XYZ file of C-alpha atoms in Angstrom:
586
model
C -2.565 -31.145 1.030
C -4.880 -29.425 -0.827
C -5.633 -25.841 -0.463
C -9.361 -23.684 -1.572
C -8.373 -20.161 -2.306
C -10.490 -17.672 -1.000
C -10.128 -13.587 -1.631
C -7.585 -12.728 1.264
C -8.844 -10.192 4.009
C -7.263 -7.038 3.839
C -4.665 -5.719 5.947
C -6.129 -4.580 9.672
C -7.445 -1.690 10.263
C -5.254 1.215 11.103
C -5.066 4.644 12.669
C -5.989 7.502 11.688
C -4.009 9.053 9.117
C -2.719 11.726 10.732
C -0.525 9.561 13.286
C 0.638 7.240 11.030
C 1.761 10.898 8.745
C 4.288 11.753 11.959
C 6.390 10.343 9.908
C 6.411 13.416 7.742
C 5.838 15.695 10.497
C 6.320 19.577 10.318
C 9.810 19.638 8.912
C 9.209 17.687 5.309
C 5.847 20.357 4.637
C 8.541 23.157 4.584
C 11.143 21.844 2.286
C 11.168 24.920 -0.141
C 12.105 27.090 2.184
C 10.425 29.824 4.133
C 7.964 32.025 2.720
C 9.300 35.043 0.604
C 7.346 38.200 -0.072
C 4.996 37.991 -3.363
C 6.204 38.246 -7.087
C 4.828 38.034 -10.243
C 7.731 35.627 -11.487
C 7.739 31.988 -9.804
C 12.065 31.725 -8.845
C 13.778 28.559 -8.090
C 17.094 27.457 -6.513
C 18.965 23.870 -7.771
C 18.902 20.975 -5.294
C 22.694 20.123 -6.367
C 25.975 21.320 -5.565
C 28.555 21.594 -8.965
C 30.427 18.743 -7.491
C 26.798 16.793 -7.197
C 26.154 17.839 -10.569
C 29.276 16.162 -11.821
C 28.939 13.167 -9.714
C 25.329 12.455 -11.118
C 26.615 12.891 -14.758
C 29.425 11.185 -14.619
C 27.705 8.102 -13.120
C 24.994 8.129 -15.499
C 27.177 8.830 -18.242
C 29.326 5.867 -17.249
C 25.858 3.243 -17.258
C 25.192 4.449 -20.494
C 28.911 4.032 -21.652
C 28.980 0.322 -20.229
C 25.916 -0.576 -21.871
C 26.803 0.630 -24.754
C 30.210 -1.066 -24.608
C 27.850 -4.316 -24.022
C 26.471 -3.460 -27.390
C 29.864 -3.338 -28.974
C 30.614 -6.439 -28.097
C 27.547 -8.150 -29.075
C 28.187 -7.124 -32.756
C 31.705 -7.958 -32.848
C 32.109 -10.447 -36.261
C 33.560 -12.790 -33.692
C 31.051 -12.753 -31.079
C 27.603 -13.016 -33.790
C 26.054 -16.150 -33.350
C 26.930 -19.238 -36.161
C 23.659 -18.948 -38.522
C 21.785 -22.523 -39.548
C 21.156 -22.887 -43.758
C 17.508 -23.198 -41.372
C 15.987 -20.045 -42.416
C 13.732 -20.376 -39.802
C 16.422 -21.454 -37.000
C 18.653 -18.303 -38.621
C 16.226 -16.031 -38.263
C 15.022 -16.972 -34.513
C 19.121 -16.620 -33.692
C 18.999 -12.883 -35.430
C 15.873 -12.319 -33.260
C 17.608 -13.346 -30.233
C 20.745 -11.010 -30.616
C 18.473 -8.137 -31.187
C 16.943 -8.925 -28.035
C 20.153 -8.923 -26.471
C 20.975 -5.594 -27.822
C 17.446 -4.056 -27.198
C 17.940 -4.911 -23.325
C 21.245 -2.949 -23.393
C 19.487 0.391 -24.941
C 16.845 0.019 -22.938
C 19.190 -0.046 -19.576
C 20.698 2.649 -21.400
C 17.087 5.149 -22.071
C 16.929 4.181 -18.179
C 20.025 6.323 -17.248
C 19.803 8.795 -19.501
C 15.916 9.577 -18.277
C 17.366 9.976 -14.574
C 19.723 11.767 -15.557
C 18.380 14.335 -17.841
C 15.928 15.135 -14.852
C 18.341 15.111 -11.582
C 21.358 17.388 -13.530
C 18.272 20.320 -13.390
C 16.255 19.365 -10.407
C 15.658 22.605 -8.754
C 12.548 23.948 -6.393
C 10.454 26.507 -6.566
C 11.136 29.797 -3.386
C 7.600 29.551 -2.255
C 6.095 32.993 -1.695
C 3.077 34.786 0.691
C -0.253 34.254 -0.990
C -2.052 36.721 -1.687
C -5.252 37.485 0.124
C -8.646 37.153 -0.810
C -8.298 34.806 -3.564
C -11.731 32.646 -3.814
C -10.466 28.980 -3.381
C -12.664 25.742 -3.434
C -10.873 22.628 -1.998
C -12.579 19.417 -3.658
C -12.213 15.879 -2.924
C -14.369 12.596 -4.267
C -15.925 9.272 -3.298
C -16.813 6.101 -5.094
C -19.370 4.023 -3.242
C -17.932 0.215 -2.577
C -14.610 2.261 -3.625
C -13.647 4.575 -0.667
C -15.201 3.996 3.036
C -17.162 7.056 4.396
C -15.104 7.363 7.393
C -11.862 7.644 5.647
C -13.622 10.506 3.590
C -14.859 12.193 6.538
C -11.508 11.886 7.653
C -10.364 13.711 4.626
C -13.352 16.060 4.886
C -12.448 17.663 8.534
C -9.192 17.880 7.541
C -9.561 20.319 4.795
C -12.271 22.181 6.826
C -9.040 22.908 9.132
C -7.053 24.118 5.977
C -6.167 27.696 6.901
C -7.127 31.000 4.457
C -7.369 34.464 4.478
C -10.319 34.677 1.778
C -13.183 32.714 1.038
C -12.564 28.369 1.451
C -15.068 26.302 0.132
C -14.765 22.648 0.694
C -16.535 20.150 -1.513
C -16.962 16.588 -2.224
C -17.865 14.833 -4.945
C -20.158 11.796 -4.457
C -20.688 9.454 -7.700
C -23.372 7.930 -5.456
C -25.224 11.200 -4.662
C -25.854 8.752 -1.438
C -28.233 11.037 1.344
C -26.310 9.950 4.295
C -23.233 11.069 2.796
C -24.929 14.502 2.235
C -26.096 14.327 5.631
C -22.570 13.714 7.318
C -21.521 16.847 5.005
C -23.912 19.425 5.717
C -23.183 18.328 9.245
C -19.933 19.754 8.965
C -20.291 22.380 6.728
C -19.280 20.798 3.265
C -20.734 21.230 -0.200
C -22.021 18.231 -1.660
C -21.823 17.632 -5.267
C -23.346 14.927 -7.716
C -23.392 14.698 -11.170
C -25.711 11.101 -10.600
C -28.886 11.474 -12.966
C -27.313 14.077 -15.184
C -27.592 12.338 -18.765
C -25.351 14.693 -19.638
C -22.589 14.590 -17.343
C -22.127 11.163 -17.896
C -21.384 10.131 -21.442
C -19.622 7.328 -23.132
C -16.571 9.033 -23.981
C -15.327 12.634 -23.864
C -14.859 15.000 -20.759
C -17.707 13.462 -18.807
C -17.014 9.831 -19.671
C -19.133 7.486 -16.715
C -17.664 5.982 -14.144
C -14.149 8.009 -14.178
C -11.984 10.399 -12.044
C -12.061 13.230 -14.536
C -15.756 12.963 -16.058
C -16.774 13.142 -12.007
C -14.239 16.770 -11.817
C -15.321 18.078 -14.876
C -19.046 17.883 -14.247
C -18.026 19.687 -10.995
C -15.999 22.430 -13.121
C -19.196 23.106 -15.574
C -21.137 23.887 -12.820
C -19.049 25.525 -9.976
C -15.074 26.286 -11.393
C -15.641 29.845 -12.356
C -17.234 30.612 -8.733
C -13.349 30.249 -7.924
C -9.902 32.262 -8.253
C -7.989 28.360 -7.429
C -9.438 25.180 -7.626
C -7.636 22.705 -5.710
C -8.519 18.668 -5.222
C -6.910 15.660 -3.373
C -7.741 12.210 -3.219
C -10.166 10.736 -0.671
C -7.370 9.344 1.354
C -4.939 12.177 1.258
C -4.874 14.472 4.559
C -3.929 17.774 4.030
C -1.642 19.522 6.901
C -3.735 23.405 7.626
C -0.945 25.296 6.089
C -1.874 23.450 2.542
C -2.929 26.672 0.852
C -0.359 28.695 2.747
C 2.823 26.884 0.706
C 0.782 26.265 -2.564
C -1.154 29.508 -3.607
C 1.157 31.932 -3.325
C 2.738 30.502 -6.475
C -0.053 31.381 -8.492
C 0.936 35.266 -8.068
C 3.028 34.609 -11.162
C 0.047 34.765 -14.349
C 0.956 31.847 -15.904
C 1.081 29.911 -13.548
C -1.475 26.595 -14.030
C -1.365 24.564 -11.774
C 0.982 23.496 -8.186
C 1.432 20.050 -7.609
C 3.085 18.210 -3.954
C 4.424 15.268 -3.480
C 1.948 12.042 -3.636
C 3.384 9.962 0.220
C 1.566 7.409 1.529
C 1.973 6.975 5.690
C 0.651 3.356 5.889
C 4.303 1.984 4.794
C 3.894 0.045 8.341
C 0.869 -2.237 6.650
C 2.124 -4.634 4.654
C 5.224 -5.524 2.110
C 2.901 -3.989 -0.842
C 2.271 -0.867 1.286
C 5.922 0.045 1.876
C 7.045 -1.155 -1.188
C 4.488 1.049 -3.156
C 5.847 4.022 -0.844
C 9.602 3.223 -1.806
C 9.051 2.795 -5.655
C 8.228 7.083 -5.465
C 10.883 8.504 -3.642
C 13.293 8.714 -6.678
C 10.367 10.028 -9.026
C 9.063 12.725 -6.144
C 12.895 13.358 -4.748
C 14.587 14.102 -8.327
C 12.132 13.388 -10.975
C 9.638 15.966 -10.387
C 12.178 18.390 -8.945
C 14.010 18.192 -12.429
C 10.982 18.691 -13.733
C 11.162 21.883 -12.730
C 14.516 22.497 -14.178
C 13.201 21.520 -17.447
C 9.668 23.861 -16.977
C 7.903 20.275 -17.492
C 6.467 18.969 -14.156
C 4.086 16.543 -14.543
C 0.492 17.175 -12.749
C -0.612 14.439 -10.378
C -4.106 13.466 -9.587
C -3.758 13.106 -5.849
C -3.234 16.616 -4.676
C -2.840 19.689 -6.723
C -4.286 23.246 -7.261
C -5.066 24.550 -10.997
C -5.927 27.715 -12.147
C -9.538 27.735 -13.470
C -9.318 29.865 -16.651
C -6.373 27.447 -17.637
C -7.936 24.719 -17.618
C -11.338 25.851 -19.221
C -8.909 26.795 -22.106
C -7.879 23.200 -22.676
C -11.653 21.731 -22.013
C -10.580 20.505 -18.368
C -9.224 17.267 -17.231
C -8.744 15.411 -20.415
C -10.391 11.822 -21.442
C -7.712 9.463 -20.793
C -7.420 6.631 -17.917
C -4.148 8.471 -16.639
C -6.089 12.305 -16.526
C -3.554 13.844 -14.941
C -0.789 13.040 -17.352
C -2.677 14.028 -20.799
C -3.896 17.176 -18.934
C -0.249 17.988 -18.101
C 0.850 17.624 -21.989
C -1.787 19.312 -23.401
C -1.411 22.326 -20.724
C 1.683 22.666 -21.707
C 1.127 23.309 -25.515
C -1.337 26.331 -24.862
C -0.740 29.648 -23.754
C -2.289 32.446 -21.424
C -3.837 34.754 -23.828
C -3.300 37.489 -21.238
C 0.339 37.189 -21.538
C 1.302 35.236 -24.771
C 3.501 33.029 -22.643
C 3.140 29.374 -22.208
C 1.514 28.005 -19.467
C 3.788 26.397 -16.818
C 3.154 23.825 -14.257
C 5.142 24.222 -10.679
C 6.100 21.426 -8.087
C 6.773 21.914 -4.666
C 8.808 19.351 -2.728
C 6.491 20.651 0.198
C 4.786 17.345 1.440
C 1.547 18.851 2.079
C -1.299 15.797 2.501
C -0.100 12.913 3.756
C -2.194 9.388 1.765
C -2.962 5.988 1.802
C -0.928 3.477 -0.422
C -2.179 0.034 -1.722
C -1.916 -2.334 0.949
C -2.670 -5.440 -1.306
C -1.111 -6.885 -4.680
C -4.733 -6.746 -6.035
C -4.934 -3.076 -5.716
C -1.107 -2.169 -6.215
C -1.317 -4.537 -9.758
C -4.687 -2.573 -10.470
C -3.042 0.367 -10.098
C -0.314 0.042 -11.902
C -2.053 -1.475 -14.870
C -3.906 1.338 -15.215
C -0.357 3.723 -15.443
C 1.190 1.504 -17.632
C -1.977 0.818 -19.900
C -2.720 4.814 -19.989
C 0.794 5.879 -20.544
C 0.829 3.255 -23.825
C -2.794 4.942 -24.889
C -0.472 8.062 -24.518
C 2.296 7.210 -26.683
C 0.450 5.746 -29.323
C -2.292 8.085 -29.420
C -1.472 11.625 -28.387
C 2.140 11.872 -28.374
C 3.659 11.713 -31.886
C 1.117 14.949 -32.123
C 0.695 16.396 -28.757
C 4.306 16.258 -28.001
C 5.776 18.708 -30.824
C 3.511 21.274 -29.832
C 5.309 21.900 -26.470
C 6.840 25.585 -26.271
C 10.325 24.018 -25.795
C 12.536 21.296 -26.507
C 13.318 20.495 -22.691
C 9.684 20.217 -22.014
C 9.142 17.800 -25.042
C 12.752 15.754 -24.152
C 11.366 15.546 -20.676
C 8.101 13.989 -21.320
C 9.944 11.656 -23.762
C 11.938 10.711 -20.183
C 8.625 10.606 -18.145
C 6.898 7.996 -21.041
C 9.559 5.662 -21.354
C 9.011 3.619 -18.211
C 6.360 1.354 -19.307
C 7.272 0.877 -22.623
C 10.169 0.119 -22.271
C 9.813 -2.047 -18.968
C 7.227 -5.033 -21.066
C 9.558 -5.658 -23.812
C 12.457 -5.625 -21.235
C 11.014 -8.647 -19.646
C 9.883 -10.129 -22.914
C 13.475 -10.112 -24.136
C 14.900 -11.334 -21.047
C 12.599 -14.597 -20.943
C 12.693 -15.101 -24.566
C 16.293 -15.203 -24.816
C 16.292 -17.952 -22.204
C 13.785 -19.754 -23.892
C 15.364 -19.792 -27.399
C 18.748 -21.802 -26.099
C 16.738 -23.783 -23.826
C 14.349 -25.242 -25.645
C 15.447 -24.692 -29.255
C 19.459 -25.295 -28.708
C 20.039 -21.991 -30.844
C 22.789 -19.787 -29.790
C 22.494 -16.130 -29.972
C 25.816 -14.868 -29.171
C 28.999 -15.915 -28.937
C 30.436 -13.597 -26.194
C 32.748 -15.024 -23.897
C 30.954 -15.474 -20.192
C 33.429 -13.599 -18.671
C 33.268 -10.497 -20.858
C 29.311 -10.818 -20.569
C 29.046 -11.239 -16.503
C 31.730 -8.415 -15.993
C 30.115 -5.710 -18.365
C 26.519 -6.611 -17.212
C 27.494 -6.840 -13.018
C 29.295 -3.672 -13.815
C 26.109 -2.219 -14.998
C 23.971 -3.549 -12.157
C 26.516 -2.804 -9.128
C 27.003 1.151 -11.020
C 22.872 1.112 -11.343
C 22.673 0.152 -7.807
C 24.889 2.732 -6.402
C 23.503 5.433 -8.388
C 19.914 4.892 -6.625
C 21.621 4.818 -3.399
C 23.671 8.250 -4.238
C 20.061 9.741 -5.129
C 18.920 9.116 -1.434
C 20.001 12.095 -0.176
C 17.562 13.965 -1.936
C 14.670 12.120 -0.558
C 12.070 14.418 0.440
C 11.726 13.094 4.328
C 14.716 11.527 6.565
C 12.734 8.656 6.903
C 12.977 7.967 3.260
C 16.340 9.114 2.805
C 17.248 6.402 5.641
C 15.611 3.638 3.282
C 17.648 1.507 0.474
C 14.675 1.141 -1.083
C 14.754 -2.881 -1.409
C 10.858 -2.991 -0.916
C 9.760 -0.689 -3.818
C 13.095 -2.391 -5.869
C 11.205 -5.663 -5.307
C 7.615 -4.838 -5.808
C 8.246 -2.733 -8.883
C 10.440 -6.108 -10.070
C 7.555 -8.565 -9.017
C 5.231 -6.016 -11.384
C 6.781 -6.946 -14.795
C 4.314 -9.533 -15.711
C 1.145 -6.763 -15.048
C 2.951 -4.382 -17.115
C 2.906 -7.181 -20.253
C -0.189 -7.325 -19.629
C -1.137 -4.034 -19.712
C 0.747 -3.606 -22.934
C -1.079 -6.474 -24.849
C -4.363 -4.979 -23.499
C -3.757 -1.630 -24.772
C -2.119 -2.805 -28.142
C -4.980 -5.465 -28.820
C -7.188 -2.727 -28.407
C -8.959 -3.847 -25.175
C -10.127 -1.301 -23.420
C -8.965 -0.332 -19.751
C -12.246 0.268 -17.151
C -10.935 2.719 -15.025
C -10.789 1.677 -11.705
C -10.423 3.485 -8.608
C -7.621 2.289 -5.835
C -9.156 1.021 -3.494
C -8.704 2.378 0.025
C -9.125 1.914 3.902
C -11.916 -0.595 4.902
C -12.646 -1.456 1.002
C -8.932 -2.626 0.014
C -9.260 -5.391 -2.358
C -8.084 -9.102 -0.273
C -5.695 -11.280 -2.674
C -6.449 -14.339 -4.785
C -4.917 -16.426 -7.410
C -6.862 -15.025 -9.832
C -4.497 -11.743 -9.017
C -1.537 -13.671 -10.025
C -2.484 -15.051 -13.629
C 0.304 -13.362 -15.256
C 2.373 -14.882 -12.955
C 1.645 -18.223 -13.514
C 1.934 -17.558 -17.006
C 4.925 -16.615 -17.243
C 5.921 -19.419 -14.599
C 5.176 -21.893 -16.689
C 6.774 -19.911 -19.608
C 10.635 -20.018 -17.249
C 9.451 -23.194 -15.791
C 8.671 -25.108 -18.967
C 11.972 -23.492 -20.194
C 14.087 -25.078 -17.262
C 12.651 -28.741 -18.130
C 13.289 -28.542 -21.661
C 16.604 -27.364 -21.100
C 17.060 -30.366 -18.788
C 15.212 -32.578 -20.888
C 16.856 -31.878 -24.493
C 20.593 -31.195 -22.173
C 20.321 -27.996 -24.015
C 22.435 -26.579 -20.753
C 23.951 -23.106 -20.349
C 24.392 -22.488 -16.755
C 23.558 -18.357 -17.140
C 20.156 -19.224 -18.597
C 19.554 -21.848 -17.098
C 20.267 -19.224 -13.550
C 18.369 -16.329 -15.618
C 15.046 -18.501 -16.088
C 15.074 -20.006 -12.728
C 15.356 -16.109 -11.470
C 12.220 -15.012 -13.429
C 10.596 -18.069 -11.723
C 11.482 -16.737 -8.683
C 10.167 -13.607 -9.366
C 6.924 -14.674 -10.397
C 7.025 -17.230 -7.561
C 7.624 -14.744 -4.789
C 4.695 -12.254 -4.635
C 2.660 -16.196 -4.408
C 4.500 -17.598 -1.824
C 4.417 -14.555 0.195
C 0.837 -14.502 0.606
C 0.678 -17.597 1.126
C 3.018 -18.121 3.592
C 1.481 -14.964 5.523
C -1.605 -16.333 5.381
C -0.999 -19.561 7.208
C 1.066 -18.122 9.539
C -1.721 -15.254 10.212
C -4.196 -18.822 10.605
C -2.138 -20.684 12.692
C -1.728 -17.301 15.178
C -5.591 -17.423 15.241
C -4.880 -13.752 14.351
C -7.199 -13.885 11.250
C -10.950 -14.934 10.899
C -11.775 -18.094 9.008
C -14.190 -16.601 6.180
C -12.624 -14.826 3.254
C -8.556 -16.357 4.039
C -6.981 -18.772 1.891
C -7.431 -21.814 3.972
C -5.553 -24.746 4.103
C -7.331 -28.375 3.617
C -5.510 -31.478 5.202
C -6.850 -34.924 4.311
């Protein structure tokens, strides 16, 4: 059998978004609380009992403790591997331990960044707005990028946002296309275009071509100081009518910057990728951001939020980076209001407000998290070491130091794990000489207490829907993801640079080849090749020989699902010939 690949067709067409967002319904957009009367001083109450509290430090305390204990017995005289008079073979053997031992700190950074963030996480008592406040509402498209109906879908939505002041609702069009400004004068929408402007689209800097925040910032030169709040959303993101009525009451307290919701995506019933991509938040919306708030350190997202304009013309607006939202957040947080001499603060409400779109496709889910992982490394190396220092507190600076491990600590995670298999298996060199036993109960220790700490966090998932799920899909897809994050990190530590690319959404959702799965193969072939030599050279250790033939798996899987799908989706006659993988028998 032979088999031409072809770019797979997106998932079908679905309803609108507002019906598939039942599953958020009324109940999750009121999770703070109900409305108190207006202060100047933003309050909170904690999301965990004392006995919670305890629960969540002990357990986290204890993954640290048996990774650490891991550690212990790595460098025990008796268990460091026998050294060849080979320099070269010695030093390969050190290498190999340290690996060992840098997977064990690394599961270690993991717990302690959960936990530093879920002992605090607290939300904000949502208050009455004030009236009158001048707000615009803003959202973008990206011809070939985002569909026109799922913008005017968007669009009508936030026409039905409910104010008592003026509301303004514009859209950004990169295309500056005249049926798009047609549909929105049609409805009453201000159309915006920075298209032609030489100098609103630059090579780097604040207006950088082709990007998120050089398309809001030629918006803000123009327009932001026509406005008291500035909020924007993503293309796909619906907002419920009572957005404004849970976000801008917050901004009663001066230094106040900017409000951020939850980022949900209601299309979990699309594909694998789509609910998986849903699961992989609800820890990071449910406890991450909420502790966020407990350490004065939430971190602004790009798909719906509301900033205070005078706050961000102080910093220059949405800064040049392929992850905006995140630089903006650290450098926000190392300025002050000059009316108050206080530091600016960020707030996040649990309130699921707009309900999106997730990526229904590996293509787009890998694209999108290769842009995280690549910007977040930019981040680290570039901005951090300087930016992060700055930060009015400790807590704040601690908690970014939590929100940037993730990626760099995920590449070399995998990089350790399949090198270690590779050095016994096809160069016969030991690296340890820990008893199997001692090794398979510490480290199943650590994954069973791991395990059961993400399933005690459920219960403050933001929806019951979510707090129903195990969260096996987004376990899986984030797992499947490893060899895109490698890749990111040699692309961003090569010095390659990152287009940005927008997410594809709707209609425009980007079909699957194998050219989406290169770093799959590679490292494939990397376990694969690791297996025969292993077999080959009877350099045979039945863990490693299990660990390599796992990593195949996982680089096998997101393949053979797609595959499979596909040729089940032909045989149904469900899909159209043109643009499937099809299968060639002959």
């Amino acid at each position: 059998m032979s088999i031409d690949v072809h770019p797979q067709a997106p998932p079908a067409s679905l309803p609108e978004r507002r019906e598939l967002g039942r599953l958020y319904g009324r109940e999750p957009s009121t999770i703070a609380g109900e409305l108190q009367p207006s202060s100047s001083t933003v309050r909170y109450r904690s999301n965990l009992s004392r006995g919670q509290r305890i629960t969540v430090t002990a357990m986290g305390g204890l993954h640290m403790a048996l990774a650490a204990a891991l550690v212990v017995f790595l460098i025990l005289p008796a268990n460091l591997p026998k050294l060849s008079s080979n320099p070269v073979v010695a030093a390969v053997a050190v290498a190999g331990l340290l690996m060992m031992v840098g997977l064990q700190v690394i599961a270690g950074l993991r717990s302690w960044s959960l936990t530093y963030h879920t002992r605090v996480a607290r939300d904000p008592i949502p208050m009455v707005a004030q009236p009158g406040q001048r707000v615009a509402v803003l959202t973008t498209i990206v011809p070939g990028k985002e569909p026109v109906e799922l913008v005017m879908t968007t669009l009508r939505a936030m026409k039905r946002i409910r104010h008592d002041g003026l509301l303004d609702v514009w859209l950004l069009d990169e295309g500056n296309d005249p049926e798009v400004r047609r549909l929105c004068e049609a409805i009453g929408v201000k159309h915006f275009s920075r298209k032609g402007r030489a100098e609103w689209n630059t090579d780097t800097g604040p207006y950088r071509r082709k990007t998120k925040h050089g398309n809001h910032n030629s918006w803000r030169a123009e327009h932001e100081m026509d406005y008291d709040v500035v909020a924007q959303m993503d293309p796909d993101h619906v907002p419920y009518p009572h957005f404004l009525e849970r976000t801008l009451g917050y901004f009663a307290d001066p230094d106040t910057a900017f409000v951020v919701a939850p980022q949900v995506y209601g299309n979990l019933k699309q594909s694998f990728v789509a609910r998986g991509a849903a699961e992989s938040s609800y820890m990071f919306h449910g406890v991450v951001q909420r502790g966020g708030n407990g350490r004065q350190a939430p971190m602004l997202i790009g798909t719906n939020h509301l900033y205070r304009p005078t706050a961000f013309d102080q910093i220059g607006g949405y800064q040049d980076c392929i992850i905006e939202d995140h630089l903006t957040s650290i450098v926000l947080y190392t300025n002050t209001n000059p009316d108050t001499g206080n530091s600016w603060r960020g707030v996040y409400t649990p309130d699921i407000l707009a309900v999106g779109e997730g990526p229904a496709t590996y293509s787009d889910y890998f694209s999108q998290q290769k842009r995280w992982a690549y910007g977040v490394w930019e981040i680290v190396r570039q901005y951090s070491p300087r930016v992060l220092p700055k930060m009015g507190t400790k807590q704040q600076m601690l908690s970014f130091v939590a929100l940037q491990l993730h990626y760099p600590i995920t590449a070399p995670a995998w990089l350790f794990g399949v090198s270690v298999g590779a050095i016994y298996l096809v160069g016969g060199i030991s690296v340890t000489q820990l008893p199997l036993h001692i090794w398979v109960t510490l480290l199943g220790s650590n994954l069973v207490l791991g395990f059961s700490l993400a399933q005690y966090l459920r219960r403050f998932n933001l929806a019951a829907h979510e707090r129903r799920s195990w969260g096996l899909a987004g376990m899986v897809l984030d797992t499947v993801t490893f060899p895109i994050y490698i890749a990111a990190a040699l692309a961003q530590l090569a010095g390659r640079p990152l287009t940005y690319v927008v997410t594809a959404k709707g209609s425009a959702a980007t079909g699957d080849t194998w050219r989406t799965f290169r770093p799959h193969m590679v490292w494939l072939a990397v376990s694969g090749g690791s297996i025969g030599a292993g077999l080959l050279l009877d350099h045979t250790n039945g863990s490693l020989m299990f660990w390599s033939a796992v990593t195949a798996a996982i680089c096998l899987t997101p393949m053979v699902q797609v595959a499979a799908g596909r040729l089940a989706a032909l045989r149904a006659d469900t899909v159209e010939p043109a643009g499937v993988l099809q299968p060639a028998f002959g």
